[in-house]
C-alpha cells in the first residue's frame, strides 16, 4: 500500500441509520478532498466485529477515506486471549502515520492479545473516520444494487456502501457470503490457555523463547510475554501457555461448548469443572518440566484457565456483492499455524488496496470486493489447509 496522508476534514460521513420504524434517519454524503492532490475514496463501510480483524480493517478502510461504522456486540469487558506475533511498524502499516509515539505504538514480537487489542482500539478511537458502537449485536445483513445494510438485535438498521464481516469463527455475516457453507467445523480438540506472572512462580530458570513440549493429551506451547509494563527481564515477565488436548471432547459436548460439529463457545474459567482443574494439575505435574509446570499449576490454582475448542474453516469465497469477510469470519486456521493474526492483517491491507483501486460507490463496490476475494482466497485456503494435517493427526491420535 502506498503512503497516504491521513489528515481529514471534520465530521463523520456516509453512514445512514434508521430504526425499524424508520425514525432517526441520519444520512450525510461525504465530500472528502485530499490535500496532497490525489483523489480520495469516498463512501462508507459497516464493519461487524471490533476485535483484531475488525479493528485492523476499520483502520485500513479509514485510511483510504472510507467512513467506517464498527459494530461490536460485547462491551470489551472480560475478554482474554492467547499470544500473537506482531510485525514491525504495525500501526504505521495500518494507518499510514509515520510518527507514532512510543506510548501509542504496539511493540513488535510476541505480545498478549490484550495489549494488541488495546493498541488497535486506541488507534481506531483516535481516527475520526471510525465510529465504534459497542453493545451492538448484528443479526443479519442484506444488500441491493445501491447499498448494503445490517439489522441489529435492538431493531436498528445501518446502511453503507459495503458490509465487512469481521465477526469471528462463528460469523453471522458468513451466511450472507457463503450460504452453502456457513459454519466452521470443530477440529477435534480444545486448547487450555493461561498466563502466569514469573514473579509469582518458584521456578529457578526462565525460558529464552517459545518452548514446544509434548504430552499424552497433545502438545504444549509455552511462551514468555512482556510484563504488563513492557518489561522483558526474565523473572519479571509473564508466561503464557497453550496446551492442546484432544481427550476432553465428551466434556465439551456435555457442556454445550460443541454441538454436532459446530463450536458454540469457549469454556470460561468458572465453567471448567473442578474435576478437570484437578486432572489438569495432576497431568501438568506428571508431564512438564519447570517453569511450564509451575505456570500451569499457578493458573489452575487461581482457576484462571480458559478452554477454547478449536474450529477450522476453509473458505470457498470471501465476498458476495457488497458483503465480504475478513479474519476468522473468512478463514479459520488452527492456532498451531500461528498465522490467524497476520492473515487478518493481510485481509485488511488487501481490502483497502482493492477499494483504493475501484472505490465503493455504486457498482464499484462489487468490483472492489471481487478483487479483494481474488487477492486473498488462494492464500487463505492454503493457510487453513496447512494446519489440517496437524489437527487430524492430533484428533485421531488421542481418543476423545
Ligand atoms: C486459542 C487461540 C490461540 C491463537 N493463537 C494465535 C497465534 O498464536 N497467532 C496468531 O496469529 N493467531 C492466533 N489465533 C488466531 C487469532 O487470534 C485470530 O485469527 C485473530 O485474532 C483474528 O480474529 P478475529 O478478529 O477475526 O475474530 P474474533 O477475535 O473472534 O473477533 C470477532 C469479534 O466479532 C464480534 N462479534 C461476533 N458476532 C457479532 C455480532 N453478531 N454482532 C456484533 N459483533 C459480533 C465478537 O464479539 C468479537 O469481538 C489464536 C486463536 C485462538 C482461539
Coordinates of C-alpha atoms and ligand atoms in Angstrom, one line a residue:
X1 CA 0.0 0.0 0.0
X2 CA 1.3 3.5 -0.8
X3 CA 1.9 6.0 2.0
X4 CA -1.2 8.1 2.4
X5 CA -1.9 11.5 4.0
X6 CA -4.5 10.8 6.7
X7 CA -5.5 14.3 7.6
X8 CA -9.2 14.5 7.4
X9 CA -11.9 17.1 7.3
X10 CA -14.1 17.1 10.5
X11 CA -17.3 15.1 10.7
X12 CA -18.4 11.6 10.0
X13 CA -19.6 10.7 6.6
X14 CA -21.9 8.5 4.7
X15 CA -23.5 6.0 7.2
X16 CA -27.2 6.2 7.3
X17 CA -29.1 4.6 10.2
X18 CA -32.8 4.1 10.7
X19 CA -34.8 2.4 13.4
X20 CA -37.2 -0.4 12.5
X21 CA -39.9 2.2 12.2
X22 CA -37.8 4.4 10.0
X23 CA -37.2 7.1 12.7
X24 CA -34.0 8.9 13.4
X25 CA -32.7 8.6 9.9
X26 CA -29.3 10.1 9.6
X27 CA -27.6 10.4 6.3
X28 CA -24.7 12.5 5.2
X29 CA -22.7 12.3 2.0
X30 CA -19.0 12.7 2.3
X31 CA -17.2 15.1 0.1
X32 CA -13.7 14.3 1.0
X33 CA -10.8 16.0 -0.6
X34 CA -7.2 15.1 0.0
X35 CA -4.8 17.9 0.5
X36 CA -1.9 16.1 -1.3
X37 CA -3.6 16.5 -4.7
X38 CA -4.8 12.9 -5.1
X39 CA -8.4 11.9 -5.3
X40 CA -9.6 10.2 -2.2
X41 CA -12.1 7.3 -1.9
X42 CA -15.5 8.4 -0.7
X43 CA -18.1 6.1 0.6
X44 CA -19.0 4.2 3.7
X45 CA -18.5 0.7 5.3
X46 CA -20.0 -1.2 8.2
X47 CA -17.6 -3.5 9.9
X48 CA -19.2 -6.1 12.1
X49 CA -16.9 -7.1 15.0
X50 CA -14.4 -4.9 16.7
X51 CA -11.8 -7.5 17.6
X52 CA -8.4 -7.7 15.9
X53 CA -9.5 -8.3 12.3
X54 CA -12.3 -5.7 12.6
X55 CA -10.1 -3.0 14.1
X56 CA -7.4 -3.5 11.5
X57 CA -9.9 -3.4 8.6
X58 CA -11.5 -0.3 10.0
X59 CA -8.1 1.4 10.2
X60 CA -7.1 0.5 6.6
X61 CA -10.5 1.4 5.3
X62 CA -10.5 4.8 7.1
X63 CA -7.0 5.3 5.6
X64 CA -8.5 5.1 2.1
X65 CA -11.0 7.8 3.0
X66 CA -14.0 5.5 3.7
X67 CA -16.2 6.3 6.7
X68 CA -16.4 3.3 8.9
X69 CA -19.1 2.3 11.5
X70 CA -17.7 -0.5 13.6
X71 CA -20.4 -2.6 15.4
X72 CA -19.3 -4.8 18.3
X73 CA -21.6 -7.0 20.4
X74 CA -19.5 -7.0 23.6
X75 CA -18.5 -4.1 25.8
X76 CA -15.0 -5.4 25.8
X77 CA -15.1 -6.5 29.4
X78 CA -13.9 -9.9 30.5
X79 CA -12.1 -10.7 27.1
X80 CA -9.0 -12.7 27.1
X81 CA -6.7 -14.4 24.6
X82 CA -3.5 -16.0 23.8
X83 CA -0.3 -14.6 22.4
X84 CA 0.2 -13.1 19.0
X85 CA 3.3 -12.3 16.9
X86 CA 3.2 -8.6 16.0
X87 CA 5.1 -7.5 12.9
X88 CA 7.3 -4.3 12.9
X89 CA 5.5 -1.0 12.4
X90 CA 2.1 -2.5 12.6
X91 CA 0.3 0.8 13.3
X92 CA 2.2 2.5 10.6
X93 CA 1.2 -0.1 8.1
X94 CA -2.5 0.2 9.1
X95 CA -2.8 3.9 9.4
X96 CA -0.1 5.4 7.2
X97 CA 1.0 7.5 10.2
X98 CA 4.8 7.5 10.1
X99 CA 5.2 9.3 13.5
X100 CA 3.7 7.1 16.2
X101 CA 4.8 8.0 19.7
X102 CA 6.2 5.2 21.9
X103 CA 3.2 5.3 24.2
X104 CA 0.8 4.5 21.4
X105 CA 3.0 2.1 19.4
X106 CA 2.3 -1.7 19.5
X107 CA 5.7 -3.3 20.1
X108 CA 6.8 -6.0 17.6
X109 CA 7.3 -9.6 18.7
X110 CA 5.2 -11.9 20.9
X111 CA 2.5 -9.8 22.7
X112 CA -0.6 -10.6 24.7
X113 CA -3.9 -10.5 22.8
X114 CA -5.0 -7.7 25.2
X115 CA -2.1 -5.4 24.5
X116 CA -2.5 -5.7 20.8
X117 CA -6.3 -5.2 21.1
X118 CA -5.8 -2.2 23.3
X119 CA -3.3 -0.6 20.9
X120 CA -5.6 -1.2 17.9
X121 CA -8.7 0.1 19.7
X122 CA -6.9 3.3 20.8
X123 CA -5.8 3.9 17.2
X124 CA -9.4 3.3 16.0
X125 CA -10.8 5.7 18.6
X126 CA -8.3 8.3 17.6
X127 CA -9.5 8.2 14.0
X128 CA -12.5 10.4 13.3
X129 CA -13.5 8.4 10.3
X130 CA -14.2 5.4 12.6
X131 CA -17.3 5.3 14.8
X132 CA -17.2 2.4 17.2
X133 CA -20.5 1.3 18.7
X134 CA -20.2 -1.3 21.5
X135 CA -23.1 -3.4 22.8
X136 CA -24.5 -3.7 19.3
X137 CA -25.4 -7.3 18.2
X138 CA -25.8 -7.7 14.4
X139 CA -28.4 -10.3 13.5
X140 CA -28.4 -10.1 9.7
X141 CA -27.1 -8.4 6.6
X142 CA -28.6 -7.7 3.2
X143 CA -27.9 -5.7 0.0
X144 CA -29.4 -4.4 -3.2
X145 CA -27.9 -2.6 -6.2
X146 CA -27.4 0.6 -4.3
X147 CA -26.2 -0.3 -0.9
X148 CA -25.9 -2.9 1.9
X149 CA -27.2 -2.9 5.4
X150 CA -27.3 -4.8 8.7
X151 CA -30.0 -5.2 11.2
X152 CA -29.3 -5.3 14.9
X153 CA -30.9 -7.2 17.8
X154 CA -32.4 -4.0 19.2
X155 CA -34.1 -3.2 15.9
X156 CA -31.8 -0.7 14.3
X157 CA -30.7 -0.7 10.7
X158 CA -27.3 0.6 9.5
X159 CA -26.8 1.3 5.8
X160 CA -23.5 1.7 4.0
X161 CA -21.9 1.1 0.6
X162 CA -20.3 -2.2 1.8
X163 CA -20.6 -4.5 4.8
X164 CA -17.5 -6.3 6.1
X165 CA -17.9 -9.3 8.4
X166 CA -15.1 -9.4 11.0
X167 CA -17.3 -11.3 13.4
X168 CA -15.0 -14.3 14.1
X169 CA -15.2 -18.0 13.7
X170 CA -19.0 -18.2 14.5
X171 CA -19.7 -15.3 12.0
X172 CA -23.2 -14.2 11.4
X173 CA -22.2 -12.4 8.2
X174 CA -20.7 -15.5 6.7
X175 CA -24.1 -17.0 5.8
X176 CA -24.7 -14.0 3.6
X177 CA -21.4 -14.6 1.8
X178 CA -21.3 -18.4 1.8
X179 CA -24.9 -19.6 2.4
X180 CA -23.9 -23.2 1.4
X181 CA -21.1 -23.3 3.9
X182 CA -21.9 -21.0 6.9
X183 CA -20.2 -22.9 9.7
X184 CA -16.6 -23.6 10.7
X185 CA -16.1 -27.1 12.0
X186 CA -14.8 -28.4 15.3
X187 CA -11.2 -29.6 14.7
X188 CA -11.4 -32.3 17.5
X189 CA -9.6 -30.7 20.4
X190 CA -9.6 -27.9 22.9
X191 CA -6.7 -25.6 23.9
X192 CA -6.3 -24.7 27.6
X193 CA -4.9 -21.2 27.8
X194 CA -3.4 -19.4 30.7
X195 CA -1.0 -16.6 31.6
X196 CA 1.1 -16.6 34.8
X197 CA 3.4 -13.9 36.3
X198 CA 7.0 -15.1 36.5
X199 CA 7.4 -13.2 39.8
X200 CA 4.7 -15.5 41.3
X201 CA 6.4 -18.7 40.4
X202 CA 9.0 -20.7 42.2
X203 CA 11.0 -21.7 39.1
X204 CA 14.8 -21.3 39.1
X205 CA 15.3 -20.8 35.4
X206 CA 13.4 -19.0 32.7
X207 CA 12.8 -19.7 29.0
X208 CA 14.6 -17.7 26.3
X209 CA 11.8 -18.1 23.8
X210 CA 8.9 -20.3 22.7
X211 CA 9.1 -23.9 24.0
X212 CA 7.3 -26.7 22.3
X213 CA 6.6 -29.8 24.5
X214 CA 4.6 -32.9 24.1
X215 CA 2.2 -34.6 26.5
X216 CA -0.2 -37.5 26.5
X217 CA -3.1 -35.1 25.7
X218 CA -1.4 -33.1 23.0
X219 CA 1.4 -30.6 22.5
X220 CA 2.1 -27.6 24.8
X221 CA 3.3 -24.3 23.5
X222 CA 4.9 -22.1 26.3
X223 CA 5.9 -18.5 25.5
X224 CA 7.4 -15.7 27.6
X225 CA 5.5 -12.5 27.2
X226 CA 6.3 -8.9 28.2
X227 CA 5.1 -7.9 31.7
X228 CA 2.1 -5.6 31.8
X229 CA 4.6 -2.6 32.0
X230 CA 6.5 -3.9 29.0
X231 CA 9.4 -5.4 31.0
X232 CA 11.3 -8.2 29.2
X233 CA 13.6 -9.1 32.1
X234 CA 13.5 -12.8 32.8
X235 CA 11.9 -13.4 36.2
X236 CA 9.6 -10.3 35.8
X237 CA 7.8 -11.2 32.6
X238 CA 4.6 -13.2 32.0
X239 CA 4.5 -16.8 30.9
X240 CA 1.7 -17.9 28.6
X241 CA 0.8 -21.4 27.6
X242 CA -1.5 -23.1 25.0
X243 CA -2.0 -26.7 25.9
X244 CA -3.6 -28.8 23.1
X245 CA -5.9 -31.5 24.4
X246 CA -7.9 -34.0 22.3
X247 CA -9.0 -36.1 25.3
X248 CA -11.9 -33.9 26.6
X249 CA -14.4 -33.9 23.8
X250 CA -17.0 -35.6 25.9
X251 CA -16.8 -32.7 28.4
X252 CA -17.1 -30.2 25.5
X253 CA -20.2 -31.8 24.2
X254 CA -21.8 -32.2 27.6
X255 CA -21.2 -28.6 28.5
X256 CA -22.7 -27.4 25.2
X257 CA -19.4 -25.9 24.0
X258 CA -19.7 -28.2 21.0
X259 CA -23.0 -29.0 19.2
X260 CA -22.7 -31.5 16.4
X261 CA -19.6 -30.3 14.5
X262 CA -20.0 -26.6 15.4
X263 CA -18.2 -24.9 18.2
X264 CA -20.7 -22.9 20.3
X265 CA -18.5 -21.2 22.9
X266 CA -15.3 -21.4 24.9
X267 CA -15.2 -22.7 28.5
X268 CA -14.6 -19.7 30.7
X269 CA -12.7 -20.3 34.0
X270 CA -15.9 -20.7 36.0
X271 CA -17.4 -23.2 33.5
X272 CA -14.5 -25.6 33.8
X273 CA -15.5 -28.3 36.3
X274 CA -13.4 -28.8 39.5
X275 CA -12.6 -32.3 38.4
X276 CA -11.0 -31.0 35.2
X277 CA -8.9 -28.5 37.1
X278 CA -7.7 -31.3 39.4
X279 CA -6.9 -33.5 36.4
X280 CA -5.0 -30.8 34.5
X281 CA -3.0 -30.0 37.6
X282 CA -2.0 -33.7 38.0
X283 CA -1.2 -34.1 34.3
X284 CA 0.9 -30.9 34.4
X285 CA 2.9 -32.2 37.4
X286 CA 3.5 -35.5 35.7
X287 CA 4.3 -34.3 32.2
X288 CA 6.0 -30.9 32.1
X289 CA 9.3 -29.5 33.5
X290 CA 9.6 -26.2 35.3
X291 CA 8.7 -23.4 34.6
X292 CA 5.8 -24.6 32.4
X293 CA 4.5 -27.0 35.1
X294 CA 4.6 -24.1 37.6
X295 CA 2.9 -21.7 35.2
X296 CA 0.1 -24.2 34.6
X297 CA -0.3 -25.0 38.3
X298 CA -0.4 -21.4 39.2
X299 CA -3.3 -20.8 36.6
X300 CA -5.0 -24.0 37.8
X301 CA -4.8 -22.9 41.5
X302 CA -6.1 -19.4 40.6
X303 CA -8.8 -21.0 38.4
X304 CA -7.6 -18.8 35.7
X305 CA -7.7 -21.2 32.7
X306 CA -9.8 -20.8 29.6
X307 CA -10.7 -23.8 27.3
X308 CA -11.1 -22.8 23.7
X309 CA -12.5 -25.6 21.4
X310 CA -10.7 -25.1 18.1
X311 CA -12.6 -25.0 14.8
X312 CA -11.4 -24.7 11.2
X313 CA -12.9 -23.1 8.1
X314 CA -11.6 -23.5 4.5
X315 CA -13.3 -20.7 2.5
X316 CA -14.8 -21.2 -1.0
X317 CA -15.4 -17.5 -1.3
X318 CA -14.7 -14.3 0.6
X319 CA -17.2 -11.9 -0.9
X320 CA -20.7 -11.7 -2.3
X321 CA -21.6 -8.5 -4.0
X322 CA -21.3 -5.7 -1.4
X323 CA -20.6 -8.0 1.5
X324 CA -17.2 -9.5 2.3
X325 CA -15.4 -11.3 5.2
X326 CA -12.1 -10.8 6.9
X327 CA -10.2 -12.5 9.7
X328 CA -11.6 -15.6 11.4
X329 CA -15.0 -15.0 9.7
X330 CA -13.3 -15.5 6.4
X331 CA -10.9 -18.3 7.3
X332 CA -10.2 -20.2 10.5
X333 CA -6.8 -22.0 10.7
X334 CA -5.7 -24.0 13.7
X335 CA -3.7 -21.7 16.1
X336 CA -0.9 -24.2 15.6
X337 CA -0.2 -22.3 12.3
X338 CA 0.4 -19.2 14.4
X339 CA -0.9 -17.2 11.4
X340 CA -4.5 -16.1 12.1
X341 CA -3.5 -12.6 13.1
X342 CA -1.1 -12.0 10.2
X343 CA -3.8 -13.4 7.8
X344 CA -6.2 -10.8 9.3
X345 CA -3.6 -8.1 8.6
X346 CA -3.2 -9.2 5.0
X347 CA -7.0 -9.2 4.6
X348 CA -7.2 -5.6 5.9
X349 CA -4.5 -4.5 3.6
X350 CA -5.8 -6.3 0.5
X351 CA -9.3 -4.9 1.2
X352 CA -8.0 -1.3 1.4
X353 CA -5.9 -1.8 -1.7
X354 CA -8.9 -3.1 -3.7
X355 CA -11.0 -0.2 -2.5
X356 CA -8.4 2.3 -3.4
X357 CA -8.3 0.9 -6.9
X358 CA -12.0 0.7 -7.5
X359 CA -13.9 2.7 -4.8
X360 CA -17.1 1.6 -3.1
X361 CA -19.8 3.9 -4.6
X362 CA -22.3 2.3 -6.9
X363 CA -21.2 -0.8 -8.9
X364 CA -17.6 -0.2 -8.0
X365 CA -18.2 -1.8 -4.6
X366 CA -18.8 -5.3 -6.2
X367 CA -15.7 -4.9 -8.3
X368 CA -13.6 -3.9 -5.3
X369 CA -14.8 -6.8 -3.1
X370 CA -14.4 -9.3 -6.0
X371 CA -10.8 -8.0 -6.4
X372 CA -10.3 -8.5 -2.7
X373 CA -11.5 -12.0 -2.9
X374 CA -9.2 -12.8 -5.9
X375 CA -6.2 -11.4 -4.0
X376 CA -6.8 -13.4 -0.8
X377 CA -8.7 -16.6 -1.5
X378 CA -5.9 -18.9 -2.5
X379 CA -3.6 -17.9 0.3
X380 CA -6.4 -18.1 2.9
X381 CA -7.4 -21.6 1.7
X382 CA -3.8 -22.8 1.8
X383 CA -3.2 -21.4 5.3
X384 CA -6.2 -23.3 6.7
X385 CA -5.3 -26.5 4.8
X386 CA -1.7 -26.3 6.0
X387 CA -2.9 -26.9 9.6
X388 CA -5.4 -29.6 8.9
X389 CA -2.9 -32.4 8.9
X390 CA -1.8 -31.5 12.4
X391 CA -5.5 -31.3 13.5
X392 CA -6.4 -34.6 12.0
X393 CA -3.4 -36.4 13.5
X394 CA -4.0 -34.9 16.9
X395 CA -7.7 -35.7 16.9
X396 CA -7.1 -39.2 15.6
X397 CA -4.1 -40.0 17.8
X398 CA -5.8 -39.3 21.1
X399 CA -9.2 -40.8 21.8
X400 CA -11.8 -38.4 23.0
Ligands
LIG1 C1 -6.7 -20.2 21.4 C2 -6.2 -19.4 20.3 C3 -4.9 -19.1 20.1 C4 -4.5 -18.4 19.0 N1 -3.2 -18.2 18.8 C5 -2.8 -17.5 17.7 C6 -1.4 -17.2 17.5 O1 -0.5 -17.7 18.2 N2 -1.0 -16.5 16.4 C7 -2.0 -16.0 15.5 O2 -1.6 -15.3 14.6 N3 -3.3 -16.2 15.7 C8 -3.7 -16.9 16.8 N4 -5.0 -17.1 17.0 C9 -6.0 -16.6 16.0 C10 -6.1 -15.1 16.1 O3 -6.4 -14.7 17.5 C11 -7.3 -14.6 15.2 O4 -7.1 -15.2 13.9 C12 -7.3 -13.1 15.1 O5 -7.3 -12.5 16.4 C13 -8.5 -12.6 14.3 O6 -9.6 -12.8 15.0 P1 -11.0 -12.0 14.5 O7 -10.8 -10.6 14.9 O8 -11.2 -12.4 13.1 O9 -12.1 -12.8 15.3 P2 -12.5 -12.7 16.9 O10 -11.4 -12.4 17.7 O11 -13.3 -13.9 17.2 O12 -13.5 -11.4 16.9 C14 -14.8 -11.4 16.4 C15 -15.5 -10.2 17.0 O13 -16.8 -10.1 16.5 C16 -17.7 -9.8 17.5 N5 -19.0 -10.4 17.0 C17 -19.3 -11.6 16.8 N6 -20.5 -11.8 16.3 C18 -21.0 -10.5 16.3 C19 -22.3 -10.0 16.0 N7 -23.3 -10.8 15.6 N8 -22.5 -8.7 16.1 C20 -21.5 -7.8 16.5 N9 -20.3 -8.3 16.9 C21 -20.1 -9.6 16.8 C22 -17.1 -10.6 18.7 O14 -17.7 -10.1 19.9 C23 -15.6 -10.3 18.5 O15 -15.3 -9.1 19.1 C24 -5.5 -17.9 18.0 C25 -6.8 -18.1 18.3 C26 -7.2 -18.9 19.4 C27 -8.7 -19.2 19.5

